[in-house]
mmCIF file of C-alpha atoms and ligand atoms in Angstrom:
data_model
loop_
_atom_site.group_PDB
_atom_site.id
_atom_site.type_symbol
_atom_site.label_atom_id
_atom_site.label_comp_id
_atom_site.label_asym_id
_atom_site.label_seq_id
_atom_site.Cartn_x
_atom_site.Cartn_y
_atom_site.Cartn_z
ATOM 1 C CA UNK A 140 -2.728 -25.170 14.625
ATOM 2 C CA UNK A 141 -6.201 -22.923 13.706
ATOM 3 C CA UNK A 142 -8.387 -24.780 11.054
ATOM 4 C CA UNK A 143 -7.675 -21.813 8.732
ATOM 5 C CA UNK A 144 -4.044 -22.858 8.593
ATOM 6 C CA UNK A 145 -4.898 -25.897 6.897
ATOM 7 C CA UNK A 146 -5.848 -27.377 3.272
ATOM 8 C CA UNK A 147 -8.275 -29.930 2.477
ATOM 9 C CA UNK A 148 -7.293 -33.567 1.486
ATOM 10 C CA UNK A 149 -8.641 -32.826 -2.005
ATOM 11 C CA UNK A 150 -7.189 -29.323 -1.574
ATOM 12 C CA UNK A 151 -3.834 -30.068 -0.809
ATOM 13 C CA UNK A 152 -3.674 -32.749 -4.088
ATOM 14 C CA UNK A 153 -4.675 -29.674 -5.972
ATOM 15 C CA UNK A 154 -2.093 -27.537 -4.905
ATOM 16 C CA UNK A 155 0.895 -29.646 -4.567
ATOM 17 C CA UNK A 156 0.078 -30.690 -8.341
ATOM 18 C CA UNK A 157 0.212 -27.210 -9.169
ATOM 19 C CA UNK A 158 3.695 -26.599 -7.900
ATOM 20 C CA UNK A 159 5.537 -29.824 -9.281
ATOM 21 C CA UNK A 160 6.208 -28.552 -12.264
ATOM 22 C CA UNK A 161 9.634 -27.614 -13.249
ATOM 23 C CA UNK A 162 8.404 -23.466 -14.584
ATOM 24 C CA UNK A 163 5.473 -23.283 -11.828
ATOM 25 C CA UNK A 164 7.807 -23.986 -9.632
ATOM 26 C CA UNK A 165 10.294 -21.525 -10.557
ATOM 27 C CA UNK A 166 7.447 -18.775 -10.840
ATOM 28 C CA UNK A 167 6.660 -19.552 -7.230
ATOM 29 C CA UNK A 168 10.093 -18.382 -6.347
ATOM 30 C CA UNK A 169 9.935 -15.816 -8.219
ATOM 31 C CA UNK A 170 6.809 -14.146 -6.886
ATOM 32 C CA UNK A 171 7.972 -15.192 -3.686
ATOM 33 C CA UNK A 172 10.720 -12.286 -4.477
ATOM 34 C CA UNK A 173 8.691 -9.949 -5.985
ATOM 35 C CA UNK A 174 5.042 -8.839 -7.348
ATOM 36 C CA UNK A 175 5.603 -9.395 -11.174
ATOM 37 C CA UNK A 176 3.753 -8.884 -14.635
ATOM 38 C CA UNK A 177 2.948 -11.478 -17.331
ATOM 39 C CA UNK A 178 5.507 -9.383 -19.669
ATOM 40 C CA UNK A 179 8.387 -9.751 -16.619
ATOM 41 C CA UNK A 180 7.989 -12.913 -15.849
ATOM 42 C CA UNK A 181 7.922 -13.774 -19.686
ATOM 43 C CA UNK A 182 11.102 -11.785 -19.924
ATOM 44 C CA UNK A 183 12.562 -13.413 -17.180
ATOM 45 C CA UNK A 184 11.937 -17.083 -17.792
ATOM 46 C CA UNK A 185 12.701 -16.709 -21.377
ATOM 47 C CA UNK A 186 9.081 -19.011 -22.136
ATOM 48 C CA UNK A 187 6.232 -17.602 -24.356
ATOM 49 C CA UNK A 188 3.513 -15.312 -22.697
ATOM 50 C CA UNK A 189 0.734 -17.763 -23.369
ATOM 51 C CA UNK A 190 2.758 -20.578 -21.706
ATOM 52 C CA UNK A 191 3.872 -18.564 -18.663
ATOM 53 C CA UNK A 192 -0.122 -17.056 -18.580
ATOM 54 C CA UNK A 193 -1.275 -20.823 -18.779
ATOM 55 C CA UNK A 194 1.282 -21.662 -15.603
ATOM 56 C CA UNK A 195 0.330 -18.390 -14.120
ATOM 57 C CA UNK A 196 -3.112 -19.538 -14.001
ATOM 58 C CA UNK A 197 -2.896 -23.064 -12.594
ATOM 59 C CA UNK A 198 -1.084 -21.738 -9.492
ATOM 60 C CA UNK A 199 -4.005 -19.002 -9.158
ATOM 61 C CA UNK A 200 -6.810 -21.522 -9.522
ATOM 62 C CA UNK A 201 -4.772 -23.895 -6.912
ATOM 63 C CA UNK A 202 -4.525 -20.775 -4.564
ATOM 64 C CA UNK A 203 -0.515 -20.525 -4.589
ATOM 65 C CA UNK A 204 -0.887 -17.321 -6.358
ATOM 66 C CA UNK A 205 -2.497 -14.014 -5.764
ATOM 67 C CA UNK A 206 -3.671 -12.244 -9.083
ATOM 68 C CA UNK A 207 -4.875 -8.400 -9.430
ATOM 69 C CA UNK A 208 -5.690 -5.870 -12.008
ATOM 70 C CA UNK A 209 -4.182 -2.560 -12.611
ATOM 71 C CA UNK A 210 -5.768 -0.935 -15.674
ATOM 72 C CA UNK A 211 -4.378 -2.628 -18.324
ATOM 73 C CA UNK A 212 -2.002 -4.506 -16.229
ATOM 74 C CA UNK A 213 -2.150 -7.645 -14.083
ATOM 75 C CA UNK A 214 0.573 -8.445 -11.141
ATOM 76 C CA UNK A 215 0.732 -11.482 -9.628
ATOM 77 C CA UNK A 216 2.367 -12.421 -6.589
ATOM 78 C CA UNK A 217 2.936 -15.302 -4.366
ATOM 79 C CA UNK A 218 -0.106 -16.104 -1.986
ATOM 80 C CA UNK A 219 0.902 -14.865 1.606
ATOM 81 C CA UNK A 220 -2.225 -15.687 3.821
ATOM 82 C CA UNK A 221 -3.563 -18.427 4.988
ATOM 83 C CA UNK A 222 -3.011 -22.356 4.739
ATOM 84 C CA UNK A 223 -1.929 -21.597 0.765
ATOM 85 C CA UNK A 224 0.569 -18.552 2.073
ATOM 86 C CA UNK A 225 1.798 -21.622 4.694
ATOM 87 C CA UNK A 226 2.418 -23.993 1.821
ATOM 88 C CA UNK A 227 4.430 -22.043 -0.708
ATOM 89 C CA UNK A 228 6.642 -20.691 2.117
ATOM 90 C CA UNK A 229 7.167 -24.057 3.673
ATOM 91 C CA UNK A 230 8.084 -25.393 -0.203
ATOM 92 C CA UNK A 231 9.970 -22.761 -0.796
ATOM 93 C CA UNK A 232 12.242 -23.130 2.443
ATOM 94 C CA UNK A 233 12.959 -26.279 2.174
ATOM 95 C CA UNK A 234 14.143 -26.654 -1.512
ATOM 96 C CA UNK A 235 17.993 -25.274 -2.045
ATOM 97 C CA UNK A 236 17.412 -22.171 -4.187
ATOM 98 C CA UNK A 237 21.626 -21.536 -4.959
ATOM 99 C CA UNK A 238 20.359 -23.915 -7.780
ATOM 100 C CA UNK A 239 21.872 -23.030 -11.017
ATOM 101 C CA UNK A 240 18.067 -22.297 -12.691
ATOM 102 C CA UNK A 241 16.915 -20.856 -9.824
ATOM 103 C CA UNK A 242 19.931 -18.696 -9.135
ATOM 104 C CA UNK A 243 19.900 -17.671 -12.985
ATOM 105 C CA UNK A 244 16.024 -16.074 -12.433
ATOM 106 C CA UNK A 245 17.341 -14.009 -9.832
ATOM 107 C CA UNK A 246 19.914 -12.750 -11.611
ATOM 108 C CA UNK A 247 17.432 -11.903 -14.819
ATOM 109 C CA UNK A 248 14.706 -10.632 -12.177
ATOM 110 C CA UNK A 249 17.572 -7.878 -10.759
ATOM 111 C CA UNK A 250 17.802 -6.624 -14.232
ATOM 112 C CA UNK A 251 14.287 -6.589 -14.428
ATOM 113 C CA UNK A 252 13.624 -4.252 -11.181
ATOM 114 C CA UNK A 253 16.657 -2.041 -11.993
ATOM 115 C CA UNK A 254 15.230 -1.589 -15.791
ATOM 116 C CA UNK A 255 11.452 -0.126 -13.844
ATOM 117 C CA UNK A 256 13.242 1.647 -11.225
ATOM 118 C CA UNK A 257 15.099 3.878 -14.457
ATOM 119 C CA UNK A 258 11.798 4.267 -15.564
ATOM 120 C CA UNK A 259 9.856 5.150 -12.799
ATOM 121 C CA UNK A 260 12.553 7.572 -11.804
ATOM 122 C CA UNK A 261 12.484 9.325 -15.187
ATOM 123 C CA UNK A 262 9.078 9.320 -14.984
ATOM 124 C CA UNK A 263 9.548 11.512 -11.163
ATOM 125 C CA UNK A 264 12.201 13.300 -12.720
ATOM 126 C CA UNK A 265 10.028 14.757 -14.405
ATOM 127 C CA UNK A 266 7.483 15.902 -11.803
ATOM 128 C CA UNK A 267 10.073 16.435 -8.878
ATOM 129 C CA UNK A 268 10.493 19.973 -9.954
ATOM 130 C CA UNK A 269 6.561 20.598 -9.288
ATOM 131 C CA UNK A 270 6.633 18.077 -6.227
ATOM 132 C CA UNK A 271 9.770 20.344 -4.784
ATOM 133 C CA UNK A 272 8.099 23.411 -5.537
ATOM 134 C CA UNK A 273 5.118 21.925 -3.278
ATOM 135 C CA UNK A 274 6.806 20.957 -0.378
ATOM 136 C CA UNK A 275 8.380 24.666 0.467
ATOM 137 C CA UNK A 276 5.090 26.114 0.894
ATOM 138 C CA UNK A 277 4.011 24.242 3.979
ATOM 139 C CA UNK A 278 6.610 22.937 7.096
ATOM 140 C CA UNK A 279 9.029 20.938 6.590
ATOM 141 C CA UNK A 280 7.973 17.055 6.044
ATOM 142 C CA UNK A 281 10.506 16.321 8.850
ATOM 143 C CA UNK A 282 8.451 17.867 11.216
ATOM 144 C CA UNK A 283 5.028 16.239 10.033
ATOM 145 C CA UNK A 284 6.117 12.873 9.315
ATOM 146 C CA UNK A 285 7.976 12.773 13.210
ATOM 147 C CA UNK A 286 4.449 14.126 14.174
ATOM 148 C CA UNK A 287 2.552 11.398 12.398
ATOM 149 C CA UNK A 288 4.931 8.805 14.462
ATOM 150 C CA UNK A 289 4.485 10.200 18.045
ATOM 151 C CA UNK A 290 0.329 10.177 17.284
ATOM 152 C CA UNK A 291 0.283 6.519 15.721
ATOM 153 C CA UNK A 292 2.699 5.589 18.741
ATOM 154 C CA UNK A 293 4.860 2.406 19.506
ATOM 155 C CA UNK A 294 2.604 -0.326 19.379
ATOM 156 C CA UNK A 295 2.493 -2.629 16.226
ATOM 157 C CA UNK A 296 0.106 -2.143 13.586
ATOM 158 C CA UNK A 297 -1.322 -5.229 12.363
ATOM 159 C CA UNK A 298 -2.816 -4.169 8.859
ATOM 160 C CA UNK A 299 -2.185 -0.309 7.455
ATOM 161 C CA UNK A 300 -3.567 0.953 4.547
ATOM 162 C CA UNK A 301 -2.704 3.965 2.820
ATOM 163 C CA UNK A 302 -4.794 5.752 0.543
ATOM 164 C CA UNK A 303 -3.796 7.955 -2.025
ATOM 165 C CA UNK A 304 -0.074 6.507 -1.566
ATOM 166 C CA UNK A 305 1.724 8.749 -3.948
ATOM 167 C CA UNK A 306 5.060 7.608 -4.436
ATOM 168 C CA UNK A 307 4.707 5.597 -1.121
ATOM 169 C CA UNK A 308 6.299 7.832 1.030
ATOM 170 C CA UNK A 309 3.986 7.093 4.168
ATOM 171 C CA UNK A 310 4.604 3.532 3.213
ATOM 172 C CA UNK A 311 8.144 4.147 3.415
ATOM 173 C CA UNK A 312 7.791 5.484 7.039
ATOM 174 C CA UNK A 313 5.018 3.420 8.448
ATOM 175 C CA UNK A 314 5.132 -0.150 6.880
ATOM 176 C CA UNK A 315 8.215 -1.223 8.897
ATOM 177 C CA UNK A 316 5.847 -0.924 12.496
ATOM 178 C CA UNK A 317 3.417 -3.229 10.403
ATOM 179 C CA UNK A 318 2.448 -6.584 10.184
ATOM 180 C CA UNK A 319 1.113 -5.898 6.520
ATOM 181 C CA UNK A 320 0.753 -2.860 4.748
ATOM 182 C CA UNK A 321 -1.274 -1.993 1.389
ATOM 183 C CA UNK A 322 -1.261 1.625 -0.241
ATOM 184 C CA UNK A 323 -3.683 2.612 -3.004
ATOM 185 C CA UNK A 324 -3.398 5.124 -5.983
ATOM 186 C CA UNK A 325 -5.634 6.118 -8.762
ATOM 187 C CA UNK A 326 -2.527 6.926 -11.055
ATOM 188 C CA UNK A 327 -0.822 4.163 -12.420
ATOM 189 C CA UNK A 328 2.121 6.502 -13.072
ATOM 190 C CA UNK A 329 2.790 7.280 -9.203
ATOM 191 C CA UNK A 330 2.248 3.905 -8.178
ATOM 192 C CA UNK A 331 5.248 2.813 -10.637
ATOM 193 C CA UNK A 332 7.243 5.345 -8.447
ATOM 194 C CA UNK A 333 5.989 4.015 -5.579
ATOM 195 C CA UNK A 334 7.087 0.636 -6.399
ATOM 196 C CA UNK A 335 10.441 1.596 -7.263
ATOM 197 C CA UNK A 336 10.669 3.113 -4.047
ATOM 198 C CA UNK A 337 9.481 0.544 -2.153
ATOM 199 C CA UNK A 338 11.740 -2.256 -3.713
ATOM 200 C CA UNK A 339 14.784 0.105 -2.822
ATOM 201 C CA UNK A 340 13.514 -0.075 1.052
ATOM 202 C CA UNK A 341 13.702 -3.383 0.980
ATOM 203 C CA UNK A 342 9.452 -3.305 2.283
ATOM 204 C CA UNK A 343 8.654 -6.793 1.208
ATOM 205 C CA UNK A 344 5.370 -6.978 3.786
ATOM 206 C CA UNK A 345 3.738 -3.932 1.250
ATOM 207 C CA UNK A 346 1.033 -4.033 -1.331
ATOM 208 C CA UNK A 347 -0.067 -1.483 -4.316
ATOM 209 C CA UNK A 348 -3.295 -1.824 -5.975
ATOM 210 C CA UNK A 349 -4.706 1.132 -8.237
ATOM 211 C CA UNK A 350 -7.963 2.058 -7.057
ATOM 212 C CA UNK A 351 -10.258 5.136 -6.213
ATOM 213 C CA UNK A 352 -10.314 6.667 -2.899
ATOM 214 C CA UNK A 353 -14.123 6.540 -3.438
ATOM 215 C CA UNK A 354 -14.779 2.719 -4.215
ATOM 216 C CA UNK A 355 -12.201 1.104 -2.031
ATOM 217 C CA UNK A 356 -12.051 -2.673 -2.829
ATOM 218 C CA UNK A 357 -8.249 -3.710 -1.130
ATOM 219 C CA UNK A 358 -9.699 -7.184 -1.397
ATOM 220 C CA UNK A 359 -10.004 -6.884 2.429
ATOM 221 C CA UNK A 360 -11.378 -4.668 5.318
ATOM 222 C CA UNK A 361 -11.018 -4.824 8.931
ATOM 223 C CA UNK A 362 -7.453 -2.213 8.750
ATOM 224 C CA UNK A 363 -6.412 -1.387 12.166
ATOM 225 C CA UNK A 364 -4.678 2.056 11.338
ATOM 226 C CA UNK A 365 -5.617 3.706 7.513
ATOM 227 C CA UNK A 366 -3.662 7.370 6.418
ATOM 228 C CA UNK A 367 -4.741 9.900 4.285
ATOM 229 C CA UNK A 368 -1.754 12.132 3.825
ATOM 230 C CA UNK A 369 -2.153 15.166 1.551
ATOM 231 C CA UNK A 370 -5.074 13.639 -0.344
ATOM 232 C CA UNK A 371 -8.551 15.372 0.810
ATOM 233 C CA UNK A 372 -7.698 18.876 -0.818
ATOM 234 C CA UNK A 373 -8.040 17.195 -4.237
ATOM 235 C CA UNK A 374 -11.031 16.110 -3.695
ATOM 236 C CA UNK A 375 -14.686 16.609 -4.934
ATOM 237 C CA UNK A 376 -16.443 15.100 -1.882
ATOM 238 C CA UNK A 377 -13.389 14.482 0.935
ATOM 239 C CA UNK A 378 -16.267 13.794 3.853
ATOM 240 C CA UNK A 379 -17.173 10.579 1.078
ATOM 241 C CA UNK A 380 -13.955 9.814 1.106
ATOM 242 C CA UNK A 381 -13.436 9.745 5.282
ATOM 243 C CA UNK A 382 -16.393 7.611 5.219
ATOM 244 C CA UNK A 383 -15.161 5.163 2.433
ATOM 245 C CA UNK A 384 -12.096 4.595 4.249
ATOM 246 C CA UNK A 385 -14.166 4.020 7.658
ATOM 247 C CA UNK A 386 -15.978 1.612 6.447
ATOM 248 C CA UNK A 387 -12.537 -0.431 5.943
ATOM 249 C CA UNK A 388 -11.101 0.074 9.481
ATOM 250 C CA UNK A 389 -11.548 -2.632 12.168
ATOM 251 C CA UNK A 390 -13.007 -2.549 15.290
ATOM 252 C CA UNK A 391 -11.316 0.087 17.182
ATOM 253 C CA UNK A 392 -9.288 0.523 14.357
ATOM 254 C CA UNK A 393 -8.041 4.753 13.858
ATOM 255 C CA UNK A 394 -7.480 6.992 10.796
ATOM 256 C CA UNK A 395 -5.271 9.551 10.131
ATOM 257 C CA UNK A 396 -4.997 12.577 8.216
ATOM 258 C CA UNK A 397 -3.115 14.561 7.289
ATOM 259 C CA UNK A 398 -3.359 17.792 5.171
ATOM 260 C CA UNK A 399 -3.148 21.536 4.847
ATOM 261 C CA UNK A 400 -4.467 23.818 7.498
ATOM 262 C CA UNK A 401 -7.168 26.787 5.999
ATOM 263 C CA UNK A 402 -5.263 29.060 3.895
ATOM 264 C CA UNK A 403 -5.662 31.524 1.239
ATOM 265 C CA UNK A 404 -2.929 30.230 -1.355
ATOM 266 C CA UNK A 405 -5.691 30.306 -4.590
ATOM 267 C CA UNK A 406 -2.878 29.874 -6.835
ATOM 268 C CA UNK A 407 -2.683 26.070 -5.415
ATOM 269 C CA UNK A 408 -5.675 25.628 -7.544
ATOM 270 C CA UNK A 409 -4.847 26.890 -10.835
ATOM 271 C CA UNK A 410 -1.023 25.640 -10.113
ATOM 272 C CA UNK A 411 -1.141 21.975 -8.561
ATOM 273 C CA UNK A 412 -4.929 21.176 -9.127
ATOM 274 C CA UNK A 413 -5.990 21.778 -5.727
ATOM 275 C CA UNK A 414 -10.073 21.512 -4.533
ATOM 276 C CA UNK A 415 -10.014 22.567 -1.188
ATOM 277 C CA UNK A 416 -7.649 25.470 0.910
ATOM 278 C CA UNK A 417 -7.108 23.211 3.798
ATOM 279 C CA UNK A 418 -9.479 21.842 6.340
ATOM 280 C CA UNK A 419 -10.788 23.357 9.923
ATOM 281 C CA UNK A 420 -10.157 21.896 12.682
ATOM 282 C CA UNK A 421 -14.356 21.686 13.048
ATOM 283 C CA UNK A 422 -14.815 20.301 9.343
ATOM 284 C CA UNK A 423 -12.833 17.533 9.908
ATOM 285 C CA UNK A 424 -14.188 16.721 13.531
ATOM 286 C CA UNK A 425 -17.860 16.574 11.487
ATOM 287 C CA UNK A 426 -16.018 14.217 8.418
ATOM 288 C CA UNK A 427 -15.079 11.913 11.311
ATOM 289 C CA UNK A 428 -18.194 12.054 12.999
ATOM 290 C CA UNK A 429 -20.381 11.204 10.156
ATOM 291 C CA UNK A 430 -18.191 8.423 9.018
ATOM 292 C CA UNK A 431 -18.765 6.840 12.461
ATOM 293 C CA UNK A 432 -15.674 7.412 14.087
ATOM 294 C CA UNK A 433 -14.677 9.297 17.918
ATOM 295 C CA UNK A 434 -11.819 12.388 16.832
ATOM 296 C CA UNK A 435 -9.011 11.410 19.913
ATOM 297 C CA UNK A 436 -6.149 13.601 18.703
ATOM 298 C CA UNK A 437 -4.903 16.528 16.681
ATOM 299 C CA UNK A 438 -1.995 19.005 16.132
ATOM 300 C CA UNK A 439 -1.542 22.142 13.747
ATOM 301 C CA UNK A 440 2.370 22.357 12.805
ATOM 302 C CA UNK A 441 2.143 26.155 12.617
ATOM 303 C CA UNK A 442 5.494 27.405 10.925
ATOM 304 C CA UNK A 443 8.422 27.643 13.257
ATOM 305 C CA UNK A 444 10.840 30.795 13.616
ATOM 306 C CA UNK A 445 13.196 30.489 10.305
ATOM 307 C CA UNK A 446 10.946 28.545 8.150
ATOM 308 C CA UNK A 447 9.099 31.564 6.890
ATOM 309 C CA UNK A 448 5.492 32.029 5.736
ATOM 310 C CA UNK A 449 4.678 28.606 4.884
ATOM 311 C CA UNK A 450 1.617 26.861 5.205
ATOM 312 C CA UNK A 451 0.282 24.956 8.330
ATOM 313 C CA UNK A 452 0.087 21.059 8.271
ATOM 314 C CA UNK A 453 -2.440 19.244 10.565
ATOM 315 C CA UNK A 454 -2.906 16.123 11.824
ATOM 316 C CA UNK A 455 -6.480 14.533 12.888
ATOM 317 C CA UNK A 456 -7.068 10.832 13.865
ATOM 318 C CA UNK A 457 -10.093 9.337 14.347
ATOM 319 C CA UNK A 458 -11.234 5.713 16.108
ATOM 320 C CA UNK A 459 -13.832 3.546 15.087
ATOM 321 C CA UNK A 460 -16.414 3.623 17.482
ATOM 322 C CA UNK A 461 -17.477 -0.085 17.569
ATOM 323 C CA UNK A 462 -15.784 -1.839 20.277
ATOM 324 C CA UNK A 463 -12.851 -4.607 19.965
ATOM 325 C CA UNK A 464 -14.582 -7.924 20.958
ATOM 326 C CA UNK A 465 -11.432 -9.836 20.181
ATOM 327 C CA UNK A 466 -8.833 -7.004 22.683
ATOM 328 C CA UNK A 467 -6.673 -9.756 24.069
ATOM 329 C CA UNK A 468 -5.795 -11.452 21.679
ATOM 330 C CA UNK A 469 -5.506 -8.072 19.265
ATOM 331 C CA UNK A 470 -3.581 -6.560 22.266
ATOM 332 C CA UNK A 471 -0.713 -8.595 21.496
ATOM 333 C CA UNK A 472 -0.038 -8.318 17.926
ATOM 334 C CA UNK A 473 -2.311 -4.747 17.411
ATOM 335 C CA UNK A 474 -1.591 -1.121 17.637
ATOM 336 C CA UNK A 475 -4.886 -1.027 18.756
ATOM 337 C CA UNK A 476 -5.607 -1.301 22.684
HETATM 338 C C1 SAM B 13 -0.082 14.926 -3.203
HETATM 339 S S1 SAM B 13 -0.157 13.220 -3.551
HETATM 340 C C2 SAM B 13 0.080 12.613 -1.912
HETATM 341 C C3 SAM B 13 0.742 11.278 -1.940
HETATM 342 C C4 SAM B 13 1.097 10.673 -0.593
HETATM 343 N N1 SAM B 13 -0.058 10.468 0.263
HETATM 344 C C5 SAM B 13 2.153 11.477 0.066
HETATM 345 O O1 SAM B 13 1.805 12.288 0.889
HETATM 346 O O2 SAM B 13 3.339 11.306 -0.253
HETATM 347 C C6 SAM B 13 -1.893 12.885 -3.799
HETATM 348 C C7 SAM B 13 -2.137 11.519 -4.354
HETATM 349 O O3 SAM B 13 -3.548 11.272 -4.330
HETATM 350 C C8 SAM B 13 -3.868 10.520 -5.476
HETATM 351 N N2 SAM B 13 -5.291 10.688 -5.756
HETATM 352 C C9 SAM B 13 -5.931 11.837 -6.103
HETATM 353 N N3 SAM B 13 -7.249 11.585 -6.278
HETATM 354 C C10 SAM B 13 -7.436 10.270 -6.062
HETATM 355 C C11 SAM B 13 -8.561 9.407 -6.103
HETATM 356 N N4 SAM B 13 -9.780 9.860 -6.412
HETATM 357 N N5 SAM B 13 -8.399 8.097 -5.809
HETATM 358 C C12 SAM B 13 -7.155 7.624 -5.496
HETATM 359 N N6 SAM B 13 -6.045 8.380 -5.438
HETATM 360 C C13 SAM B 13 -6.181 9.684 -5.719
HETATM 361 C C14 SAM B 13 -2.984 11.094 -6.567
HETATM 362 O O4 SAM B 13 -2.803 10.184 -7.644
HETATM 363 C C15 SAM B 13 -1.690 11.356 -5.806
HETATM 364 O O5 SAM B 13 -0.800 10.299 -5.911
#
């Protein structure tokens, strides 16, 4: 077994005196199920918020537990990497969780996820009209999203990231050819959606963390395929934003986006807040260029006899220059040869 898969003498004291506690214990198995707030888990276990925090942050200082911020929030989850991700998985599997406690959390955590997926979806209730409205101008998503598949291709992907996630939509389609998948939002609001949506598909190898598309910080690099999907025309600086996400891809590793063709719509401006009326062909070739990365595919979904005057999407993915030192062993968990 790799050195990396395993604790410490002193280390492995530390962590195993962490979990053997009746409520850490029980939180373990709960963030095994799900990423969870302070106020949920409080909720859930029926204990006081500065008793759960105090449990909360014994298991994060012994490593079982993965803490991050999002604005005002925190979620916590259950470590998944390395020798700590090992430990709380092997502890979990071997203790019979039809318990009556145990079984009880479960039951309170299913009323918790159904009570945020009513409110996320009142919250995209209220925006689906605009969202609708958004998706008849261009080609049908169909079309793009079986487009996106054919370039990323068969292989696995061992990390994905996608920025600007939305309501996780390209999570939705991608994360089940990943290994691990993380998708990042500046709105707090969509990511709640995305959640929801993501809890429904059952994606338990997925991540969301808030964050700006121009100070990435996913707590990791080395991504072997990143998306940007509808994102760039927002933007103030998109060719900063190609580079940001570069500078997270591993060797090798490719990016795709995806985004409007040039058009003359102006009223996408002054109606849904859009920067930019689409990207060339050229303007993207020079993003990917200057951020360091080789363009090795493309395709315009012009519209289609029956679909109208709608917009044209494109696709454009890039690879990372630098070359994979590590290609056999990447070759057989990697989408990236
Ligand atoms: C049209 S949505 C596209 C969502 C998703 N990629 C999809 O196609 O379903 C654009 C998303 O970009 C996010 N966004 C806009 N500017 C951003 C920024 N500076 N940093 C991070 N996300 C941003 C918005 O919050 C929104 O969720």
């Amino acid at each position: 077994m790799p050195r990396s898969l395993r604790l410490s003498f002193p280390d492995a004291i530390a962590a195993l005196e962490a979990v053997g506690e009746p409520t850490r214990l029980r939180l373990i198995a709960l963030l095994s199920e799900a990423e969870l707030t302070v106020t949920e888990l409080t909720a859930i276990l029926g204990q006081s918020q500065p008793r759960v925090s105090r449990h909360l942050k014994l298991l994060v200082d012994a490593g079982l537990v993965d803490r991050h911020r999002e604005g005002a929030w925190a979620f916590f989850r259950r470590s998944e990497r390395g020798a700590y991700g090992r430990l709380a998985q092997d502890i979990l599997e071997t203790i019979d969780l039809s318990g009556a406690e145990l079984a009880a959390d479960r039951r309170r955590l299913g009323e918790v996820r159904a009570e945020r997926a009513q409110a996320a979806e009142q919250y995209f209730a209220r925006h689906a009209a605009e969202w609708d409205r958004i998706r008849t101008l261009h080609v049908p998503d169909s079309r793009v999203e079986a487009a996106m598949l054919a370039m990323v291709g068969e292989r696995r992907i061992e990390a994905l990231l996608d920025i600007g996630t939305g309501t996780g939509r390209m999570l939705e389609l991608l994360a089940p050819k990943a290994a691990r998948a993380t998708g990042i939002d500046a709105s707090p609001a969509m990511l709640a959606v995305a959640r929801a949506n993501l809890e429904r598909a059952g994606l338990r190898n997925v991540q969301l963390r808030q964050g700006d598309v121009y100070a990435l910080n996913p707590g990791e690099t080395g991504f072997s395929l990143i998306i940007i999907h509808q994102v760039l025309h927002f933007l103030d600086d998109p060719a900063r934003a190609v580079r940001e996400a570069a500078r997270l891809l591993a060797p090798g590793g490719r990016l795709l986006i995806v985004d409007l063709a040039p058009h003359a719509v102006e009223r996408l401006r002054s109606e849904f807040a859009h920067r930019r009326l689409g990207f060339s062909r050229e303007e993207i070739a020079g993003f990917l260029d200057d951020a360091g990365l080789d363009p090795v595919a493309s395709e315009a979904l012009s519209p289609l006899a029956g679909e109208g005057d709608v917009l044209t999407v494109a696709l454009w993915m890039g690879r990372d220059r630098r070359r994979q030192t590590d290609a056999p062993f990447l070759s057989q968990t990697s989408e990236v040869a």
